[in-house]
Tab-separated table of C-alpha atoms in Angstrom:
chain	number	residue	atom	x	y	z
A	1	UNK	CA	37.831	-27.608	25.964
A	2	UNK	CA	36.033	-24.412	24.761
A	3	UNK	CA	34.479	-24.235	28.548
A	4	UNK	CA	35.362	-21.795	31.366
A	5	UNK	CA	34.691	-21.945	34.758
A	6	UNK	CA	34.437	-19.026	37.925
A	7	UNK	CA	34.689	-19.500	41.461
A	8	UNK	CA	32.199	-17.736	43.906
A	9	UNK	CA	32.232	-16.034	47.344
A	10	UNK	CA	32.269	-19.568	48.891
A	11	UNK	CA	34.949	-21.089	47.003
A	12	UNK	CA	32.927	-23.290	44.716
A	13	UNK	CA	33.493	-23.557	41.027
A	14	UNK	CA	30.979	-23.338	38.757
A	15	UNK	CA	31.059	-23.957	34.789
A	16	UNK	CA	31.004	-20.553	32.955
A	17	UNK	CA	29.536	-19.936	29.646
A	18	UNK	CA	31.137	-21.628	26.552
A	19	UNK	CA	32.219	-19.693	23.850
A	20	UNK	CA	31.750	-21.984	21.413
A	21	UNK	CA	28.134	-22.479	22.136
A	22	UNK	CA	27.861	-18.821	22.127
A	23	UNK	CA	29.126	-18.778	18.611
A	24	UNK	CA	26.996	-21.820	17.721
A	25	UNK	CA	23.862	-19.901	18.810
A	26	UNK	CA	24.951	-16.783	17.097
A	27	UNK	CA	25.522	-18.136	13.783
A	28	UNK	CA	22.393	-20.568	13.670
A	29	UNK	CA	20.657	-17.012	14.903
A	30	UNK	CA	22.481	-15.101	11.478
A	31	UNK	CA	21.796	-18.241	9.226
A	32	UNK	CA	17.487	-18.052	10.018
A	33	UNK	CA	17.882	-14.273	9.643
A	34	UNK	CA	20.074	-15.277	6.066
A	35	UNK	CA	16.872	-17.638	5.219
A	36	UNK	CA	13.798	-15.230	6.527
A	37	UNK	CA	15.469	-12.517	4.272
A	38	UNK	CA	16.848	-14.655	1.018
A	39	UNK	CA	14.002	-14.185	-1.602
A	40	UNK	CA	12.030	-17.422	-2.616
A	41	UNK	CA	9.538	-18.411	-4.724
A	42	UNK	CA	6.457	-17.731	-3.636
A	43	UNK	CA	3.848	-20.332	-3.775
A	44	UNK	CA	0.156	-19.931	-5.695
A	45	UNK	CA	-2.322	-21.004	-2.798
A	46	UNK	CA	-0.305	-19.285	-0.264
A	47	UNK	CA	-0.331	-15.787	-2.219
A	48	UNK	CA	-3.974	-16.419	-2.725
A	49	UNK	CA	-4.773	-17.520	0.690
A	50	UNK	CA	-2.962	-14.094	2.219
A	51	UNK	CA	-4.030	-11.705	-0.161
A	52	UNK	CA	-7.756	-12.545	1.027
A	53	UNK	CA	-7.162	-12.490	4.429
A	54	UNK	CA	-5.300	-9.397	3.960
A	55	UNK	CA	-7.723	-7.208	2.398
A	56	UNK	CA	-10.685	-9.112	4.554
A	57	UNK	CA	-8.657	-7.841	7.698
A	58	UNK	CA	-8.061	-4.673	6.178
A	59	UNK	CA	-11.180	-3.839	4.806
A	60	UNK	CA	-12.659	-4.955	8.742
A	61	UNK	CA	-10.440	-2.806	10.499
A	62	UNK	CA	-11.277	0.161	7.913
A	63	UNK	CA	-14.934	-0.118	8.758
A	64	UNK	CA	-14.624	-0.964	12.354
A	65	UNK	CA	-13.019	2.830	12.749
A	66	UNK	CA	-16.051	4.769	14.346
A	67	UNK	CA	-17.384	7.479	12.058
A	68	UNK	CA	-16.281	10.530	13.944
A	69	UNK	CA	-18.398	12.555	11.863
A	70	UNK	CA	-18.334	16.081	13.559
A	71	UNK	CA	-14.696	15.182	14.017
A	72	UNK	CA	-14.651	14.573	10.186
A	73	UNK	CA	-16.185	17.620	9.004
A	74	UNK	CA	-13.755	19.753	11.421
A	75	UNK	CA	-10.810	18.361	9.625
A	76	UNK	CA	-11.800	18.949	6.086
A	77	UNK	CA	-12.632	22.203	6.815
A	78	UNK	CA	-9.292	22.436	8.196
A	79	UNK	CA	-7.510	20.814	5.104
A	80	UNK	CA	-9.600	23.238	2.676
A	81	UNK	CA	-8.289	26.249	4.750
A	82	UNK	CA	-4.961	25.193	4.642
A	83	UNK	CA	-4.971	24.598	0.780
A	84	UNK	CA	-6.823	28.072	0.238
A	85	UNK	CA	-3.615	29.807	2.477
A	86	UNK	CA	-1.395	27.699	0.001
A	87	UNK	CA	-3.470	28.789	-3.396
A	88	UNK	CA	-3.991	25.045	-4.228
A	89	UNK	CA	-8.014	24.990	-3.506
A	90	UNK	CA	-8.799	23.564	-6.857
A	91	UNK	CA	-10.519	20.619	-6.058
A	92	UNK	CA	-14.253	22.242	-6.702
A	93	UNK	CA	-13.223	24.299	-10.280
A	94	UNK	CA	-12.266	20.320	-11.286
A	95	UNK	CA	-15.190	18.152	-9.652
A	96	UNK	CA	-17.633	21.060	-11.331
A	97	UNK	CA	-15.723	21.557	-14.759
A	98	UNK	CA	-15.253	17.618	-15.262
A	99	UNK	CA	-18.858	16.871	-14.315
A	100	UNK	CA	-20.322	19.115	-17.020
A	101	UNK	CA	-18.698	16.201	-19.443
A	102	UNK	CA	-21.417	13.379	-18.658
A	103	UNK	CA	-19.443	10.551	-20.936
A	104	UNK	CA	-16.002	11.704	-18.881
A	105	UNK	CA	-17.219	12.183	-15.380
A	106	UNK	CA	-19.489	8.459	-15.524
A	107	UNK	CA	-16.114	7.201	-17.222
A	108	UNK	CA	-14.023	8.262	-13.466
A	109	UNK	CA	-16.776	6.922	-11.716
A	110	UNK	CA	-15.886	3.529	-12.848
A	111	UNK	CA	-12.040	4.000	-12.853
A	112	UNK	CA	-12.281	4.848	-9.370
A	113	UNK	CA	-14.494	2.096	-8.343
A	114	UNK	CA	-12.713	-1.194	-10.680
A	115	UNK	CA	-9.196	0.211	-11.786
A	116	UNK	CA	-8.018	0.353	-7.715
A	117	UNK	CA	-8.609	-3.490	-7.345
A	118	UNK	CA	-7.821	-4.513	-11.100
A	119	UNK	CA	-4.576	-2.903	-12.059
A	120	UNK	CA	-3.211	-3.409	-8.303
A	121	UNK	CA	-4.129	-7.270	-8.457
A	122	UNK	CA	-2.929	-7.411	-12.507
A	123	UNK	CA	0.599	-6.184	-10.931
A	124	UNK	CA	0.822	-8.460	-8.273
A	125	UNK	CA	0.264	-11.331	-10.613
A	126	UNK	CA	2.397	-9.846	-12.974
A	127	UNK	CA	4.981	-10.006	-10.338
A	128	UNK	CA	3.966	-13.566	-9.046
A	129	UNK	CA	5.120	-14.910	-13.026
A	130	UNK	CA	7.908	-12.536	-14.657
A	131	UNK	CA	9.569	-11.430	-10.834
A	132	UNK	CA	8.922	-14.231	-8.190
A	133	UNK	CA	12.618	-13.242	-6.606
A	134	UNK	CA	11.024	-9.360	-6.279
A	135	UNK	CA	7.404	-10.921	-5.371
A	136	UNK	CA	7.723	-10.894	-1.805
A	137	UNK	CA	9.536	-7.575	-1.136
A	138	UNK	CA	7.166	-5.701	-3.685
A	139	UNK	CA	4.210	-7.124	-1.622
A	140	UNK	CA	5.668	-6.458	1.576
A	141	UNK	CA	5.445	-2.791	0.398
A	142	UNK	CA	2.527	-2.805	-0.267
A	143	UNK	CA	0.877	-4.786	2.447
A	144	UNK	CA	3.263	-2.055	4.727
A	145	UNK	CA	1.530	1.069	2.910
A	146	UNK	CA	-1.908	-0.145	3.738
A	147	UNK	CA	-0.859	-1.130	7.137
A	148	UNK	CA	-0.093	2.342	8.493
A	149	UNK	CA	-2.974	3.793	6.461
A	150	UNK	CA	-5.235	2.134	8.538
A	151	UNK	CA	-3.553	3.967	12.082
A	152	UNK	CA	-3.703	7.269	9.634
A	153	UNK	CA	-7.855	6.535	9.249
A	154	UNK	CA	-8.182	5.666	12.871
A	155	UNK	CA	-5.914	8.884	14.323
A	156	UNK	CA	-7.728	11.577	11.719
A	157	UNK	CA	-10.787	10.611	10.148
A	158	UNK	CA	-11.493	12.969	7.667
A	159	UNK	CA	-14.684	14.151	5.216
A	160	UNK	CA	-14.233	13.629	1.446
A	161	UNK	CA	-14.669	17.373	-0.327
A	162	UNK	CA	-18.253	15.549	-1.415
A	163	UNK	CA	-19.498	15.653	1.954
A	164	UNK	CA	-18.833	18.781	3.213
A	165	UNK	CA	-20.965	21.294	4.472
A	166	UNK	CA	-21.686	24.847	2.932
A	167	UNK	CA	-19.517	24.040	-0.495
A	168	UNK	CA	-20.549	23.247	-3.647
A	169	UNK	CA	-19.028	19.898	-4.138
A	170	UNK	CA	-20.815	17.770	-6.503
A	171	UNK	CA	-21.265	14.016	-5.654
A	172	UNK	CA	-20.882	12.625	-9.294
A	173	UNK	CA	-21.969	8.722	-8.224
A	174	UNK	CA	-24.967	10.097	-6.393
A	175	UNK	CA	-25.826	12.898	-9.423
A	176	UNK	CA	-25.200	10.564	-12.436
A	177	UNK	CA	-26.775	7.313	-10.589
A	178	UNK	CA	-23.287	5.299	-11.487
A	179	UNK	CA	-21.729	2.772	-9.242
A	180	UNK	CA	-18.058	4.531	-8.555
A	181	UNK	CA	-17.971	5.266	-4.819
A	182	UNK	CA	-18.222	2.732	-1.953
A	183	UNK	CA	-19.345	5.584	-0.134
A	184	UNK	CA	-21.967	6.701	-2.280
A	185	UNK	CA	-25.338	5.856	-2.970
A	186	UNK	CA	-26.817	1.946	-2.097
A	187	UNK	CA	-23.565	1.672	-0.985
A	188	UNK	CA	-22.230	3.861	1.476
A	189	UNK	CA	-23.515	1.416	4.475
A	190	UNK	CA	-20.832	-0.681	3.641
A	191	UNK	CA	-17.619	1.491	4.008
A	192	UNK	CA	-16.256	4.276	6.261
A	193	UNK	CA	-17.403	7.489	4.709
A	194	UNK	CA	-14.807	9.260	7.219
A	195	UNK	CA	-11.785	7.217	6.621
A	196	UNK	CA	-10.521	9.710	3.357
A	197	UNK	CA	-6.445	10.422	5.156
A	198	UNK	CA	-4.478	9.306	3.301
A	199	UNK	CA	-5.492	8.001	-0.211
A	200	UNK	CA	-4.575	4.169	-1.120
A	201	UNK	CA	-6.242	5.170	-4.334
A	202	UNK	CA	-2.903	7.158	-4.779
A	203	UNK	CA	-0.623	4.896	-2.338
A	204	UNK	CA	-1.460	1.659	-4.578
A	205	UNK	CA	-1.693	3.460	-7.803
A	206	UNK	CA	1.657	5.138	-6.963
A	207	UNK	CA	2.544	1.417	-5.899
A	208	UNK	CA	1.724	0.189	-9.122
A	209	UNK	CA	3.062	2.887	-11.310
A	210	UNK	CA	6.843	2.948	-9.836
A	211	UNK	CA	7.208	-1.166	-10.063
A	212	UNK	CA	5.844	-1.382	-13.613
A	213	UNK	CA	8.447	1.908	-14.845
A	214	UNK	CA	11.603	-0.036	-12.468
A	215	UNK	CA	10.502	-3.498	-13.826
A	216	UNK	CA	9.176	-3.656	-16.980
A	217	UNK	CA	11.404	-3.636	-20.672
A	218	UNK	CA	8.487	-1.919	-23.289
A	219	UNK	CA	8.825	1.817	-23.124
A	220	UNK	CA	5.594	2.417	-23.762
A	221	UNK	CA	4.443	-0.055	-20.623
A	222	UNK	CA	6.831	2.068	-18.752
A	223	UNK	CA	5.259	5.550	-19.281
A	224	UNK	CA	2.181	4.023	-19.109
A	225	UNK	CA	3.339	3.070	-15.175
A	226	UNK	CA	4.202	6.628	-14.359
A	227	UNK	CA	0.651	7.784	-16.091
A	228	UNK	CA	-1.541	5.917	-14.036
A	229	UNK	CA	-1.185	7.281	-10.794
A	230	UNK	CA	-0.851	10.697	-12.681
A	231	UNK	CA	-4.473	9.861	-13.741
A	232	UNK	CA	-5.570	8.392	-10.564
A	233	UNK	CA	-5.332	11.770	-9.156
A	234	UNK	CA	-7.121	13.837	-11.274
A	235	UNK	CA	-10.281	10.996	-10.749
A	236	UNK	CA	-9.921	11.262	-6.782
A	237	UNK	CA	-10.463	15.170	-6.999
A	238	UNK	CA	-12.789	15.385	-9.993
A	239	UNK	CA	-14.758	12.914	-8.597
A	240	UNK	CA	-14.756	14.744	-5.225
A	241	UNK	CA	-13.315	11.555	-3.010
A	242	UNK	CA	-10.659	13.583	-2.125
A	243	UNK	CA	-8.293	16.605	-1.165
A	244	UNK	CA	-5.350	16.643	-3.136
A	245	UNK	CA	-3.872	16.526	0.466
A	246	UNK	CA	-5.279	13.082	0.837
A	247	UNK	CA	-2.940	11.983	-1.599
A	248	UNK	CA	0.295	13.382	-0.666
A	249	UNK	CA	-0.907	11.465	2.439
A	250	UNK	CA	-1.123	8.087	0.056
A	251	UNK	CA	2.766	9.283	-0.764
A	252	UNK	CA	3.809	9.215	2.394
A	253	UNK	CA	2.130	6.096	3.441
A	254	UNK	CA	4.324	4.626	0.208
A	255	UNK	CA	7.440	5.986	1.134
A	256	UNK	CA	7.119	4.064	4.633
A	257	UNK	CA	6.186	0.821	3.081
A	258	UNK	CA	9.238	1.147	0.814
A	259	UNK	CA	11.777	2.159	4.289
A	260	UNK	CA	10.262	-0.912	5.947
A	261	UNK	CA	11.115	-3.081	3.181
A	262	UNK	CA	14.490	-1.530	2.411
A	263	UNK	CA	15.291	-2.271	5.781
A	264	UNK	CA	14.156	-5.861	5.943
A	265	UNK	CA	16.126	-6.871	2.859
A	266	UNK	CA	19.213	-4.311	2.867
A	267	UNK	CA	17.929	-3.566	-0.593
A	268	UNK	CA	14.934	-1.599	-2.870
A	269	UNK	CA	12.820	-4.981	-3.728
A	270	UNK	CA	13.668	-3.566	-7.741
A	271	UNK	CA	17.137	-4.583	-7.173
A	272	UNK	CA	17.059	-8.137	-5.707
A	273	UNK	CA	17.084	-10.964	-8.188
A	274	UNK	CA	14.596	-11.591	-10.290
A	275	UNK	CA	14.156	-15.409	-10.558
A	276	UNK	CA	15.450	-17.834	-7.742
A	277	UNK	CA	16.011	-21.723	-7.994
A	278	UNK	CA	13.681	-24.059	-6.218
A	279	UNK	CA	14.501	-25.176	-2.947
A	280	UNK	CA	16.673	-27.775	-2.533
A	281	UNK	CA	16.385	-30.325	0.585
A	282	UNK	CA	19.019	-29.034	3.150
A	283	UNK	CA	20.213	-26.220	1.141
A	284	UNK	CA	19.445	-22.400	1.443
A	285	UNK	CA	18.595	-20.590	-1.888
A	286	UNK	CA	20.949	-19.490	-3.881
A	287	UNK	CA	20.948	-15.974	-5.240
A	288	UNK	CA	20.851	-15.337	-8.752
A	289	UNK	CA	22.566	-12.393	-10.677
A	290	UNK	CA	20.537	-8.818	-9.418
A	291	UNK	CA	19.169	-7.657	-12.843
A	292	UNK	CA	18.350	-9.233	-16.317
């Protein structure tokens, strides 16, 4: 039963397709879908072992983009016309007003070289403990952000406002002798100079700032979330790493790792559940209520 048969030009049968195999295959195809999409709890050493390789690969591909410097220059004097047309050229009045405060400017040196790494690492653990059910779709954000960042670095490399020509942009790293700046000083050998479109200073920041104010239950913790990447911003251009451009650039880079995982999990990862069970031999997850 269940199987069909057809006869050909010569009069032959042959067996047809069966529908219930069809069916068969189409629900065990639905069911791995189901499982590759039901949140789980993610496991220490594999977390650890990914978010390595993760920023190794991304910080190699970064630096492997060749430093198209004419190229470079030509865009950011592009991106400095176009914010002069718009009246939003105020990148130099900050970098030159905030470096006249020594104790302030050395202070955004060292947000913008630690904070980046810190508070983006302090939220994925963060996540890891109080939100394992939200872990994976919260990383897969993120780890979709910095992915097409990397195409935006290759397709338009681009000059930080410090490294223009003709301007008066100050290099605050190189002027104060403070470590900020992987592309400053003893250590601009070791990074892309050119790779400043689009900002994941702002796209993790931002990142960081929208899952603390959606997840956490303090106030206080919450505003805090929306101020970082508020503060992030004024650092990038008073420090003179980048247009203000760059980081509507970091936005958009955001809003594309969020689409990617809305789409992957029919849901914003802030509104799948927040713990899940264990594993159980032979049976799929089991979803737990949406919110706490």
């Amino acid at each position: 039963m269940g199987e069909t048969t057809v006869t050909t030009l010569d009069g032959r049968q042959q067996a047809g397709p069966t529908p219930v195999a069809d069916e068969s295959a189409g629900r065990a195809g639905q069911n791995l879908l189901r499982r590759l999409r039901a949140p789980k709890r993610p496991r220490l050493w594999f977390e650890i072992l990914l978010i390595a390789v993760s920023y190794w690969t991304y910080s190699l591909i970064r630096n492997a983009v060749p430093e198209q410097k004419a190229e470079a220059l030509r865009n950011a004097d592009w991106i400095w016309k176009v914010e002069h047309n718009l009246g939003l050229a105020f990148e130099e009045s900050v970098n030159r007003a905030v470096n006249s405060v020594t104790w302030l400017i050395v202070g955004m040196n060292y947000y913008y070289a630690t904070l980046h790494f810190i508070i983006t690492l302090g939220v994925l653990v963060w996540l890891f403990r109080s939100h394992p059910g939200r872990y994976a779709a919260t990383r897969m954000v993120l780890f979709a952000t910095t992915g097409v960042a990397l195409v935006g670095y290759y397709l338009y490399p681009l000059a930080p406002p410090r490294l223009m020509n003709g301007n008066d942009f100050i290099d605050t790293v190189v002027v104060h002798q403070t470590w900020g700046s992987m592309a400053s000083g003893d250590l601009k050998n070791m990074s892309n100079q050119y790779a400043a479109m689009p900002s994941m200073h702002i796209g993790w920041s931002l990142w960081c700032g929208l899952t603390i104010f959606a997840l956490a239950s303090v106030p206080w913790v919450r505003v805090l979330g929306l101020l970082y990447p508020t503060t992030t911003l004024v650092v990038i251009v008073a420090t003179a790493n980048h247009f203000w451009l760059d980081a509507v650039g970091g936005m958009l880079c955001l809003a594309f790792g969020y689409t990617v995982a809305r789409v992957w999990y029919g849901v914003l990862p802030y509104g799948l559940p927040r713990l899940v069970p264990a594993p159980t031999r032979g049976r799929e997850p089991q979803l737990l209520p949406t919110r706490t």
